[in-house]
Coordinates of C-alpha atoms and ligand atoms in Angstrom, one line a residue:
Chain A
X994 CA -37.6 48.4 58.0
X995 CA -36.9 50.2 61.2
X996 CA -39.3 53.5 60.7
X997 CA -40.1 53.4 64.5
X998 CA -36.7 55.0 64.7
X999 CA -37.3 57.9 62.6
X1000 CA -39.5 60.8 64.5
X1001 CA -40.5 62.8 61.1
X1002 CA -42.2 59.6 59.3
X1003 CA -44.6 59.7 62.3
X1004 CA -45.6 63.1 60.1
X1005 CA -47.7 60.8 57.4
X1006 CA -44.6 61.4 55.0
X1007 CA -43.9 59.8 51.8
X1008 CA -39.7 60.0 51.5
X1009 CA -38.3 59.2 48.2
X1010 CA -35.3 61.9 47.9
X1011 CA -32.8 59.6 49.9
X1012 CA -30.2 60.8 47.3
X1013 CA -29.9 64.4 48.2
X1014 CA -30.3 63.7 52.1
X1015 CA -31.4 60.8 54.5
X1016 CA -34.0 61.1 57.2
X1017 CA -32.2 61.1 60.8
X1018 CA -33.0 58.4 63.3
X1019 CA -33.5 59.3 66.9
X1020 CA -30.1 57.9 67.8
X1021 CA -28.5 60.4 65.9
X1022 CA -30.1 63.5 67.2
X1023 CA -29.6 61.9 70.5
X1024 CA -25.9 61.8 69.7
X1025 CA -25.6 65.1 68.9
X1026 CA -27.8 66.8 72.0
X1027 CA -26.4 64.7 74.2
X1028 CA -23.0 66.6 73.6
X1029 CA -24.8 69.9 73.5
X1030 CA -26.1 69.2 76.6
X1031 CA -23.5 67.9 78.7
X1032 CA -19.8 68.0 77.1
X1033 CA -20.2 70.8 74.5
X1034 CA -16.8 71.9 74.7
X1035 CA -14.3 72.6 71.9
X1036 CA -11.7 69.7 71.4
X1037 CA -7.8 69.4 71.5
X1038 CA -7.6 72.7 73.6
X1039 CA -8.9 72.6 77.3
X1040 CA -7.2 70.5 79.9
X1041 CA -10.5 70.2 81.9
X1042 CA -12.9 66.9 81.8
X1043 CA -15.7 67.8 79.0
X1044 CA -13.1 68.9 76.7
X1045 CA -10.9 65.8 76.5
X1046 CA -14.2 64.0 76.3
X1047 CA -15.0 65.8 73.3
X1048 CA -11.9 64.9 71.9
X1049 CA -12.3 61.2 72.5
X1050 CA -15.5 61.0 71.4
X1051 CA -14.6 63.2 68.0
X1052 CA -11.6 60.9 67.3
X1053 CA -13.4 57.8 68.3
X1054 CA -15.4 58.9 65.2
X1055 CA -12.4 58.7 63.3
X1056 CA -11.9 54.5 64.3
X1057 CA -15.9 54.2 63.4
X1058 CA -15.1 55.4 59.8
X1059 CA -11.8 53.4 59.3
X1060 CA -14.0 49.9 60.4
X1061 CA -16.9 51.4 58.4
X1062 CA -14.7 51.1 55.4
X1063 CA -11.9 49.2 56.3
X1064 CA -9.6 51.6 56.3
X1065 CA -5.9 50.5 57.2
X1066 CA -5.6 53.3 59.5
X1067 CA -6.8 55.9 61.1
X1068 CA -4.9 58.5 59.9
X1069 CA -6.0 58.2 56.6
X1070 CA -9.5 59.5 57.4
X1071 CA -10.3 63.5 57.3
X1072 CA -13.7 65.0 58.5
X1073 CA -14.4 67.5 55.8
X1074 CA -17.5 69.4 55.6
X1075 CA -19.0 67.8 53.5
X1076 CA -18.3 65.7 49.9
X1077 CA -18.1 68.3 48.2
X1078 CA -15.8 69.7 50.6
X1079 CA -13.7 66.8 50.2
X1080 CA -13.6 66.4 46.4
X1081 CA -12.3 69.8 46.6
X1082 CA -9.2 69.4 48.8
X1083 CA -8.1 66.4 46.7
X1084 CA -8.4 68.2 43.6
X1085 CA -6.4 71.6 44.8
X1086 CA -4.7 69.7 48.0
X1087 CA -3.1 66.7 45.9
X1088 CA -3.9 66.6 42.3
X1089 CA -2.9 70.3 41.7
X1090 CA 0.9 69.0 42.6
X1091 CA 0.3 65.8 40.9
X1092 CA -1.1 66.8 37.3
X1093 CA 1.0 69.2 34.6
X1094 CA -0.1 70.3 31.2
X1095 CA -1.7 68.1 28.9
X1096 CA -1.8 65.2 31.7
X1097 CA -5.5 63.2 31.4
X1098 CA -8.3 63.2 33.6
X1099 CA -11.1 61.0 33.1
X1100 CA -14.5 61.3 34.1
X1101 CA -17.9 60.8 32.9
X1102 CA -21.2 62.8 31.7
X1103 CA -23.2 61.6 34.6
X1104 CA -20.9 62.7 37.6
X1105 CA -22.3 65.5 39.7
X1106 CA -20.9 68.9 39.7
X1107 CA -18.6 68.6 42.7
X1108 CA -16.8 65.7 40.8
X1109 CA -16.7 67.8 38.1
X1110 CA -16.6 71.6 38.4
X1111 CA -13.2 71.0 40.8
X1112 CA -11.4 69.4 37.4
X1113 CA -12.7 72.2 35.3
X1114 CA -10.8 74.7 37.4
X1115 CA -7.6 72.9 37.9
X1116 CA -8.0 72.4 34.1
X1117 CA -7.7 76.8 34.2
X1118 CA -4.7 76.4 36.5
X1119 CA -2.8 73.7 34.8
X1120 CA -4.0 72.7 31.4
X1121 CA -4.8 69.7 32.2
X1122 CA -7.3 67.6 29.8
X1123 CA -10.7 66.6 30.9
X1124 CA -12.0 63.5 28.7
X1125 CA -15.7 61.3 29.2
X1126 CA -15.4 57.8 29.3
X1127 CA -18.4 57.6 27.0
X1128 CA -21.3 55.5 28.4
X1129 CA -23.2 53.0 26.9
X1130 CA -27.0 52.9 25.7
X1131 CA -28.1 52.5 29.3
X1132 CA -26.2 55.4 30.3
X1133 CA -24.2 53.1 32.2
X1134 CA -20.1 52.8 32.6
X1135 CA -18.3 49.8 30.8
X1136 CA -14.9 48.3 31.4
X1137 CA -14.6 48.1 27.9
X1138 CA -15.4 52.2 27.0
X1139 CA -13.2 52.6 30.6
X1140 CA -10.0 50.3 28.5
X1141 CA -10.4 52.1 25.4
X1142 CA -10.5 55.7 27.1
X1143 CA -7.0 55.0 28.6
X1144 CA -3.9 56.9 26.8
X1145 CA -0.9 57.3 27.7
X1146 CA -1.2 60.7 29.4
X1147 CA -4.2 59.4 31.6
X1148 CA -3.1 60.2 35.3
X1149 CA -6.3 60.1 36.9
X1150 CA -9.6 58.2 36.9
X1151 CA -12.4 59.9 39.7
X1152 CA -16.2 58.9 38.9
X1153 CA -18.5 58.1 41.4
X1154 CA -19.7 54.2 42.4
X1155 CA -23.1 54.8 42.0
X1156 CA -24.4 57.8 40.0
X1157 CA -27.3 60.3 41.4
X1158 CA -29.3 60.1 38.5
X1159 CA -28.7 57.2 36.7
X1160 CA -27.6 54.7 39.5
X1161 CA -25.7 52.8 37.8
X1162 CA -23.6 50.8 40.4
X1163 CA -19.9 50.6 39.0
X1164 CA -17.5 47.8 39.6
X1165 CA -15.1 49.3 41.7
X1166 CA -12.9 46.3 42.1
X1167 CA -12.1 45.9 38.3
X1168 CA -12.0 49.7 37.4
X1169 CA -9.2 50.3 40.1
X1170 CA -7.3 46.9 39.2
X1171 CA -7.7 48.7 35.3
X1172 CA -6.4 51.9 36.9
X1173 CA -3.5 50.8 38.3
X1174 CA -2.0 48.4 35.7
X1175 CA -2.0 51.8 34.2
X1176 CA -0.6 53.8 36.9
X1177 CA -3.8 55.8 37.5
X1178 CA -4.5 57.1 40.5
X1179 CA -8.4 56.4 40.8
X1180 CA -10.6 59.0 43.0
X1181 CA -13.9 57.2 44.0
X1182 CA -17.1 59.9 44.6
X1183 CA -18.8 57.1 47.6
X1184 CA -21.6 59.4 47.9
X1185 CA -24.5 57.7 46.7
X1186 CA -23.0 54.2 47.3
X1187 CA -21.3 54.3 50.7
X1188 CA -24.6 54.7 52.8
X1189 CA -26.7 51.9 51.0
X1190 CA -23.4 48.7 51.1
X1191 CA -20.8 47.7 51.9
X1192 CA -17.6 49.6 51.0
X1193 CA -14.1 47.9 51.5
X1194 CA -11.2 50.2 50.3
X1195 CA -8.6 48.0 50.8
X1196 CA -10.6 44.8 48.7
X1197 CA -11.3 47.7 45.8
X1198 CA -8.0 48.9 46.0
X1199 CA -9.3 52.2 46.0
X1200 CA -6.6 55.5 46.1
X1201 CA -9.4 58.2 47.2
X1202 CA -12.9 58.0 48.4
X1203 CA -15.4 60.5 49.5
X1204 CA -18.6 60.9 51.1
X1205 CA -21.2 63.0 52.9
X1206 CA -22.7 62.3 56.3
X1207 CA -25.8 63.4 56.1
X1208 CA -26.9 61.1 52.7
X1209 CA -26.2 58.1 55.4
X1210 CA -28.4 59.2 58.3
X1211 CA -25.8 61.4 59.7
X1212 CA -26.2 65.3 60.1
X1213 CA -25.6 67.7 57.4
X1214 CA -22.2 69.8 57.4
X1215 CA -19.6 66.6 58.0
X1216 CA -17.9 64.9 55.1
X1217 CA -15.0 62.2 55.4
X1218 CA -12.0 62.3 52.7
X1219 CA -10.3 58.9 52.9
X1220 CA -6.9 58.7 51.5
X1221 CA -4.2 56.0 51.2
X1222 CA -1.3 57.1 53.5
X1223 CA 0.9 56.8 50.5
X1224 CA -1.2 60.2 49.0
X1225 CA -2.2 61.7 51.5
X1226 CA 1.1 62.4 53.2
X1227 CA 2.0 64.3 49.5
X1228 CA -1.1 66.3 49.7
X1229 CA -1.0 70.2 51.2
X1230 CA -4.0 71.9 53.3
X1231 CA -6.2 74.1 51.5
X1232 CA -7.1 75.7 54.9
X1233 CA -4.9 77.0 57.4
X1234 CA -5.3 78.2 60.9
X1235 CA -5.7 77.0 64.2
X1236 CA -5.6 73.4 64.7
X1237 CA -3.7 72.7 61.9
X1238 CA 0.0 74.2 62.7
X1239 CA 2.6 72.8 65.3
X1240 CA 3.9 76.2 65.6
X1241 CA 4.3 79.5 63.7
X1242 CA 7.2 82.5 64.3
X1243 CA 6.6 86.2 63.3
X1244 CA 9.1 85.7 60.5
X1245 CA 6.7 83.3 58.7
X1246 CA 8.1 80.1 59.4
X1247 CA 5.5 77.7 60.0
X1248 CA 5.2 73.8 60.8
X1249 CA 1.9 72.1 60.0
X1250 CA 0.8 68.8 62.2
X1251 CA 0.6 65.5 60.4
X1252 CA -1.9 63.6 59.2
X1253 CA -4.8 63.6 59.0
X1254 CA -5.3 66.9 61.9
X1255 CA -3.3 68.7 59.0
X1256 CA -6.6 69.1 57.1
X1257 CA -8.7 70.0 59.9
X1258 CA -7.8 73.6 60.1
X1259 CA -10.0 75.7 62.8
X1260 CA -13.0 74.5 65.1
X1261 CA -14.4 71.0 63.4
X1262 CA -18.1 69.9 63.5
X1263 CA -17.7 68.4 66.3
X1264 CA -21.1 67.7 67.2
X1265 CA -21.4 66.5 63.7
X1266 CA -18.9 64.3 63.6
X1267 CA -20.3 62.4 66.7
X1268 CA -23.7 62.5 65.1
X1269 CA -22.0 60.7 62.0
X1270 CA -20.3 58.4 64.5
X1271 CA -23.9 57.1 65.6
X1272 CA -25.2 57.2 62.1
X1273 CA -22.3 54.7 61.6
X1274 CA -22.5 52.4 64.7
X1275 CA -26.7 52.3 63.8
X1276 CA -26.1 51.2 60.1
X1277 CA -23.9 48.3 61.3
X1278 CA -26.2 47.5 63.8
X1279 CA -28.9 46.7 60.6
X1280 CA -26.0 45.3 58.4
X1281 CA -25.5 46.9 55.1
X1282 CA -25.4 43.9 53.3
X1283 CA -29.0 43.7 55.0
X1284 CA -29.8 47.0 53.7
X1285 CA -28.5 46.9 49.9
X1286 CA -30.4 43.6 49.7
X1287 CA -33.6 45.5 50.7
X1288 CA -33.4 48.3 48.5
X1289 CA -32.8 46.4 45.3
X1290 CA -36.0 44.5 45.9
X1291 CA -38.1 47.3 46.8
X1292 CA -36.3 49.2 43.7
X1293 CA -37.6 46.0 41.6
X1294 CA -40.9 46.1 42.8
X1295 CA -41.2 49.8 42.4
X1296 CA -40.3 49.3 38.5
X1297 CA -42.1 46.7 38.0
X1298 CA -45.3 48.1 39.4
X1299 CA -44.5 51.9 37.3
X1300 CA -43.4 49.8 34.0
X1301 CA -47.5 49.0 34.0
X1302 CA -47.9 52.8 33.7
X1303 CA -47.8 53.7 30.0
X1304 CA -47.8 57.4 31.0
X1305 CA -44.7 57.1 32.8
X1306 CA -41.7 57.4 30.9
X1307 CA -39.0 55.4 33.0
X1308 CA -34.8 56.4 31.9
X1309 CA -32.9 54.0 33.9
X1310 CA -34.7 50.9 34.9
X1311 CA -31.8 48.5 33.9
X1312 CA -29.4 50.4 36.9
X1313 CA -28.9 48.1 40.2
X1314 CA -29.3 51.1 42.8
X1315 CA -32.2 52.4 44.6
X1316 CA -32.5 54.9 42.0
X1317 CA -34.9 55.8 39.7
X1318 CA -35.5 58.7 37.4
X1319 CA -38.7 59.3 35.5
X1320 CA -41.0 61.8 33.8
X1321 CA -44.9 61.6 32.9
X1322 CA -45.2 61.7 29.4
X1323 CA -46.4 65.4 28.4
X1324 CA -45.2 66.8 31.8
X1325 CA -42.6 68.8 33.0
X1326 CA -41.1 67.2 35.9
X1327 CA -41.2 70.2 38.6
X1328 CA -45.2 69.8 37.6
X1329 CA -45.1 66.2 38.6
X1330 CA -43.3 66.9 42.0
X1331 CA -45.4 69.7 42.6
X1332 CA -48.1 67.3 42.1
X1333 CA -47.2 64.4 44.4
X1334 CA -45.8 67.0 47.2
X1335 CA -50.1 67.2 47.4
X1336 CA -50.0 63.7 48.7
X1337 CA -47.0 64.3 50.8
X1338 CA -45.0 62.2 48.5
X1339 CA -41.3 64.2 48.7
X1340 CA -39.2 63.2 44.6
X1341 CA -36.9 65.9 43.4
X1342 CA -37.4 67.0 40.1
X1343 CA -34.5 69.1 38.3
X1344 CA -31.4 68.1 36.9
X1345 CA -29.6 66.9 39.8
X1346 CA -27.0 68.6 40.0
X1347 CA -25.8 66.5 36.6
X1348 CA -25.8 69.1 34.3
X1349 CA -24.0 67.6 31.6
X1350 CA -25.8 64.2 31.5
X1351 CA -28.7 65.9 29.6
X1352 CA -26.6 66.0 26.5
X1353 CA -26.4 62.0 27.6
X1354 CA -30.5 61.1 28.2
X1355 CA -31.7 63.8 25.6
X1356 CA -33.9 65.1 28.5
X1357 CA -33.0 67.7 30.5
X1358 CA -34.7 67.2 33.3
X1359 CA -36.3 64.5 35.2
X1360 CA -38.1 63.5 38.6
X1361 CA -35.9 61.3 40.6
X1362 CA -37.0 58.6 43.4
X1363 CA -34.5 57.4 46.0
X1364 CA -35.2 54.6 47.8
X1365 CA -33.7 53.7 51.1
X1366 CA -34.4 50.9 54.0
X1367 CA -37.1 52.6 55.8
X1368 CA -39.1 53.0 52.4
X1369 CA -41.9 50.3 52.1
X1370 CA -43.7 48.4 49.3
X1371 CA -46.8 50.4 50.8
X1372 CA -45.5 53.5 50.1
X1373 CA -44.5 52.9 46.7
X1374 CA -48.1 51.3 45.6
X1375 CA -49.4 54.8 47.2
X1376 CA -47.1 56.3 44.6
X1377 CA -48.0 53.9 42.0
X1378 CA -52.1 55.0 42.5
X1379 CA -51.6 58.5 42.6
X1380 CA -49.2 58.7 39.7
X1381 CA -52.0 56.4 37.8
X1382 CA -54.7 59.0 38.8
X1383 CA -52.5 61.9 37.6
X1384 CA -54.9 62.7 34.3
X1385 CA -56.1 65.1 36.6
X1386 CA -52.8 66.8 37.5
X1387 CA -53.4 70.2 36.7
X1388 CA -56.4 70.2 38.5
X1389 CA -54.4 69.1 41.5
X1390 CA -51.7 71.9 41.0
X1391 CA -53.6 74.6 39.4
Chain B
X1453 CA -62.5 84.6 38.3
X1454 CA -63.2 81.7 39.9
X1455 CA -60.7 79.2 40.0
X1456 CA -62.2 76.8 37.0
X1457 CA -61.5 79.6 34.7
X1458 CA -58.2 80.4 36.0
X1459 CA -57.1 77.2 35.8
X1460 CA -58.7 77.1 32.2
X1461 CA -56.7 80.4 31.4
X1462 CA -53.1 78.9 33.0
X1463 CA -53.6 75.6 31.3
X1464 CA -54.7 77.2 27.5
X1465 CA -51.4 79.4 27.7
X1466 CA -49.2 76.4 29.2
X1467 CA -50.8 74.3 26.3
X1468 CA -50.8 76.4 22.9
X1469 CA -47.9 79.5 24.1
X1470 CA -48.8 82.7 22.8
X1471 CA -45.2 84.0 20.9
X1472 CA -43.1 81.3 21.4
X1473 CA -40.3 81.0 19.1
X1474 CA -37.3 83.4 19.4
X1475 CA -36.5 85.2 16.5
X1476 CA -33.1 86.0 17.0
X1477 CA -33.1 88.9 14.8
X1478 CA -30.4 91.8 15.4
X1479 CA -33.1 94.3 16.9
X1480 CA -34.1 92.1 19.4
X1481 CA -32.7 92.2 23.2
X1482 CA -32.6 89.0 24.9
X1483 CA -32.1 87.5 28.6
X1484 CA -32.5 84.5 30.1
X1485 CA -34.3 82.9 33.6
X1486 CA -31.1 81.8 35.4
X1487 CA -33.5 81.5 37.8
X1488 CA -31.3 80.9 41.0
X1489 CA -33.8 78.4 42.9
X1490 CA -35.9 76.6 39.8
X1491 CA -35.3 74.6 37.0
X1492 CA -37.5 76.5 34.6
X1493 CA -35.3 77.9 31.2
X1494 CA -36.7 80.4 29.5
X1495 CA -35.1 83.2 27.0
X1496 CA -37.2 86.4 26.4
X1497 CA -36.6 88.0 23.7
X1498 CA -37.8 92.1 23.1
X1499 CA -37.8 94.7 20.4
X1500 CA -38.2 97.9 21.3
X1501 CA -38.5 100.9 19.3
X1502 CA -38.6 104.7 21.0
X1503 CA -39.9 103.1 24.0
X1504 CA -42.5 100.8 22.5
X1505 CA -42.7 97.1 22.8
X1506 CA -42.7 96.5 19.4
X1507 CA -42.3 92.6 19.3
X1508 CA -42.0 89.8 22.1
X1509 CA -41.3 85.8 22.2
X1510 CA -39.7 83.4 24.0
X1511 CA -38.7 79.4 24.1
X1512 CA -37.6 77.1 26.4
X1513 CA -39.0 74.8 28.8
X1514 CA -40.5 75.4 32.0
X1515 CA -43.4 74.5 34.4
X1516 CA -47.1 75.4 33.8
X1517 CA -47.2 78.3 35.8
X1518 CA -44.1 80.0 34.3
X1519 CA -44.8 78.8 30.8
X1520 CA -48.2 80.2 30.4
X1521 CA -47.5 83.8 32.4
X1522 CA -44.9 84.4 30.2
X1523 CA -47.3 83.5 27.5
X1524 CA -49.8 85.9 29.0
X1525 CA -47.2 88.8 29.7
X1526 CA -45.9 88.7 26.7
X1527 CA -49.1 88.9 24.7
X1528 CA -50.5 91.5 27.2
X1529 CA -47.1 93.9 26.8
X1530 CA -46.7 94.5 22.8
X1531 CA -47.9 98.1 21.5
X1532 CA -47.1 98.9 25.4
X1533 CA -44.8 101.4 26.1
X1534 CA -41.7 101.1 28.6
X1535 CA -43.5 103.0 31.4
X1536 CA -46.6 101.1 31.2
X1537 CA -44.9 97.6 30.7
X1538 CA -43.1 98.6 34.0
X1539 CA -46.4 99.9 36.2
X1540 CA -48.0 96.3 34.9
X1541 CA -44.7 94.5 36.4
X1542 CA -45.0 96.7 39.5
X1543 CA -48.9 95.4 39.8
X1544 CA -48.2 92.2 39.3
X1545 CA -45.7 91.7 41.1
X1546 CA -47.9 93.6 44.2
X1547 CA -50.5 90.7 43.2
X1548 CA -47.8 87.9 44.0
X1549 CA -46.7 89.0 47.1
X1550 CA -50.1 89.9 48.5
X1551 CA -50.0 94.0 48.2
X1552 CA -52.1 96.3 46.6
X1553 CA -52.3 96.1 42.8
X1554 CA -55.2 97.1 40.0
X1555 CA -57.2 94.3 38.5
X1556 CA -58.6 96.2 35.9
X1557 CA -54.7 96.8 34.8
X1558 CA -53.2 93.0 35.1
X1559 CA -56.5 91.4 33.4
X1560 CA -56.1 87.6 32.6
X1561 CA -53.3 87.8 35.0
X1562 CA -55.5 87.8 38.0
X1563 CA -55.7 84.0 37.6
X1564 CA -52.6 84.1 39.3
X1565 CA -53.8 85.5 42.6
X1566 CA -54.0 82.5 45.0
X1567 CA -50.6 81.8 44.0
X1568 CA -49.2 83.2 47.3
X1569 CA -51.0 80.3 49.1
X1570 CA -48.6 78.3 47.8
X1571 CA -45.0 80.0 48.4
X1572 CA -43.1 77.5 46.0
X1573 CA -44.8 78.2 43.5
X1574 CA -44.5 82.2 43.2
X1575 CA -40.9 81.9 41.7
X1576 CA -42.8 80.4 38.9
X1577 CA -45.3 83.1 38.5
X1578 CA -42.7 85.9 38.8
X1579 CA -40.1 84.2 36.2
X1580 CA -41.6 86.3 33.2
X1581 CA -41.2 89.8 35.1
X1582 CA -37.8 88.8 36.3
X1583 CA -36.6 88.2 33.0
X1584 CA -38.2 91.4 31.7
X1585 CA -36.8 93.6 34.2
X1586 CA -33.6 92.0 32.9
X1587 CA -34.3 93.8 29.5
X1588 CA -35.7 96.8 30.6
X1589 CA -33.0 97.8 32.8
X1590 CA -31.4 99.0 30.0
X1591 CA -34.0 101.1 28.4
Ligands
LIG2886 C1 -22.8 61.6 43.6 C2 -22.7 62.8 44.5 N1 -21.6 63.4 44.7 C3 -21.4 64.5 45.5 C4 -22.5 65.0 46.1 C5 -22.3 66.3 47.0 O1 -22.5 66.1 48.3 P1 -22.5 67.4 49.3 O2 -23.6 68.3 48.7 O3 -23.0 66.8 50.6 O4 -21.2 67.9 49.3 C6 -23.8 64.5 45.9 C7 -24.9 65.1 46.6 O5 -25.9 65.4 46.0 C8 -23.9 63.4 45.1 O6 -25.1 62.8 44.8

């Protein structure tokens, strides 16, 4: 759908790593030079005309993201610089306060390192415990293992709604009502789930959710941490600077703004953030529901037409995303990227930046497709052929 | 060589490793890839006695091009001494990055000289002398 819209797939280009960025549409790059060009100024700090424009346009960002994920308010949306960014200020900004010796987190084995290597040092700061839900034979979150992981000292619940490797697409709704019969503050990692449906935080209850710009179309370097009010009032800057304070004296004494500006400490990415508000306005315009319903077909079709491959060894077929990770048998899987980049087919082969979930799959690393809407069923049976011709591999590579 | 042999050479030593299989023994030194922009993960393990490679193995699992020049290096450098194992890294490395180097010195190793045509790949190629250098730096 759409690729008229996207000026690098006019390059003969075969896009399958939607999980660790998105192709930009023309409207967003638009977006972005069209403040470069005429009303590149800094916001909040110049009483002239292109400034206050910048401003309005940077905070009109701000409303975009609150409908995008019906928010209750605006002030519960920070631009961060990314997810990782913004995983990072809720685990040293809020949770640092919040959790004490021996208090629980939980998390699971297929997270990605910025939901995970933030816990590990707060768990050097203040003791805290760090447990894994375990996961079941599909490497997939239950309710059930979620219930029976739950003790008494669990404070805090923060896995992501759809996983980068595995994909498996987690029941938000029900994990958060779990969560909060137990008093748990749940932390939602919405990077690999906000840009392909609908996200509602108010209808999922959720306490914190994070994503990155540029995995939804949007530019790289601009990240939104939403908080309810209700947390996000009790949670302290990590940054400080300009932008940030009401006022300062020599003597030390120091008052910071409120909400959410509090957290935006020195020059934003401003023309980021109005890339990311286009990114938004264009994803509506398709209708995400539109989109997710798109993706899982083309994900079925892509499995079903691989699953005919008996050299292809596929790990997570069962999960509902536009995910899918895979290996050829015998091959190590930088040698099977390596191999399709000579087609122009783009899959990233590694471990994802999951690190622990090899202990999980028994395979350290994998090659990993990532569908999104402007992916086609003609694309994938090009990938289907040349991964059925791949006997001669090394002949390609070598 | 022309490149049917050279692929014959990288594929033989990516296939059927010469020396792999640490021995973990006491008189063994031992480093690892941690190669910064790669997946490979490889350990290297040498023994070296008065400046002789003595022994040499490693494990782990990496691409074809990483996998079978450590399997070549490693076969290449035993009986060497220090000084020569480090005028082969020298050369080889020259070989990667498109500088002068001896063929008659790097051998079987030459069927790694189109690698620069393909600038992704020569992290792969050098993974063996990084680890190496990680080893010898001590001696
Ligand atoms: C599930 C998940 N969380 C977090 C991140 C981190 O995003 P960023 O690198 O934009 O901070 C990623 C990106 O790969 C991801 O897939």
């Amino acid at each position: 759908m759409h690729r008229e819209d996207f000026p690098i797939l006019k390059n003969d280009l075969i896009y399958f790593d939607n999980g660790a960025t998105t192709l930009k549409p023309k409207c967003v790059i638009e977006a972005m030079n069209d403040y470069y060009y005429n009303y590149g100024a800094n916001i909040h700090r110049g009483d002239y005309k292109i400034s206050h424009k910048a401003s309005e346009e940077y905070e009109l960002v701000r409303d975009k993201v609150k409908e995008f994920i019906n928010a209750r308010n605006a002030k519960e949306i920070v631009f961060t610089s990314g997810a990782t960014d913004a995983l990072n200020k809720i685990v040293f900004g809020f949770m640092k306060d919040y959790l004490h010796e021996s208090d629980e987190v939980l998390i699971t084995k297929s997270e990605h390192a910025s939901n995970v290597l933030p816990w590990f040092e707060l768990k050097k700061l203040n003791n805290i415990k760090i447990n894994y839900i375990p996961l079941n034979e599909n490497h997939e979150l239950t309710l059930e293992n979620l219930e029976k992981s739950i003790t008494k000292n669990t404070k805090v619940i923060s896995i992501a709604s759809v996983t980068n490797v595995v994909g498996d697409v987690r029941d938000i709704a029900s994990i958060s009502k779990i969560a909060h019969q137990h008093n748990i503050i749940l932390v939602v990692d919405g990077s690999q789930s906000v840009p392909h449906m609908k996200t509602d935080v108010i209808k999922d209850d959720i306490d914190f959710l994070i994503f990155a710009g540029h995995k939804m179309l949007g530019p790289t370097g601009v990240g939104v941490l939403y908080a309810k009010e209700e947390y996000l009032e009790k949670t302290y800057p990590i940054e400080f600077g300009g932008g940030m304070n009401q006022y300062f004296e020599e003597t030390g004494e120091v008052e910071y703004k409120s909400i959410p500006t509090r957290f935006e400490a020195g020059t934003p990415p401003i023309a980021e953030v109005i890339g990311l508000g286009a990114a938004i306005d264009y994803l509506q315009s398709i209708g995400m529901d539109n989109i997710n319903k798109y993706e899982q077909e083309l994900k079925k079709y892509l499995v079903s037409k691989l699953e005919k491959n008996k050299k292809v060894i596929l790990y997570n077929k069962s999960s509902e995303s536009g995910i899918l990770a895979f290996n050829l048998e015998g091959i190590f899987s930088q040698d099977t990227a390596i191999y399709l980049d000579h087609y122009n087919i783009c899959v990233r082969a590694g471990n994802h930046c999951a690190k622990i979930l090899k202990n999980e799959i028994n395979i350290k690393n994998t090659c990993r497709i990532s569908l999104y809407f402007y992916n086609t069923k003609e694309e994938i049976d090009k990938l289907v052929e040349v991964l059925e011709n791949s006997d001669d591999l090394f002949k390609v590579i070598l | 060589m022309d490149s049917e042999l050279k692929r014959e050479v990288i594929l033989d030593n990516y296939n059927n490793p010469y020396h792999k299989g640490l021995k973990n023994e006491k008189d063994y030194k031992k480093a690892n890839t941690n190669n910064e922009s790669c997946i490979d993960d490889i350990d290297i393990e040498l023994k070296i006695e008065n400046g002789i490679i003595k022994d040499a193995n490693f494990d782990g699992e990496a691409c074809a091009i990483s996998t079978s020049a450590t399997s070549i290096f490693l076969r290449k450098i035993i009986g060497k001494s220090v000084n020569e194992v480090k005028k082969l890294i020298e050369n080889y490395e020259n070989l990667i990055n498109e500088k002068e180097y001896d063929e008659e010195l790097l051998g079987e190793l030459m069927a790694y000289d189109t690698i620069y045509m393909q600038p992704n790949r020569k992290h792969c190629a050098l993974l063996p002398v990084d680890t190496i250098k990680k080893i010898l730096k001590e001696e």
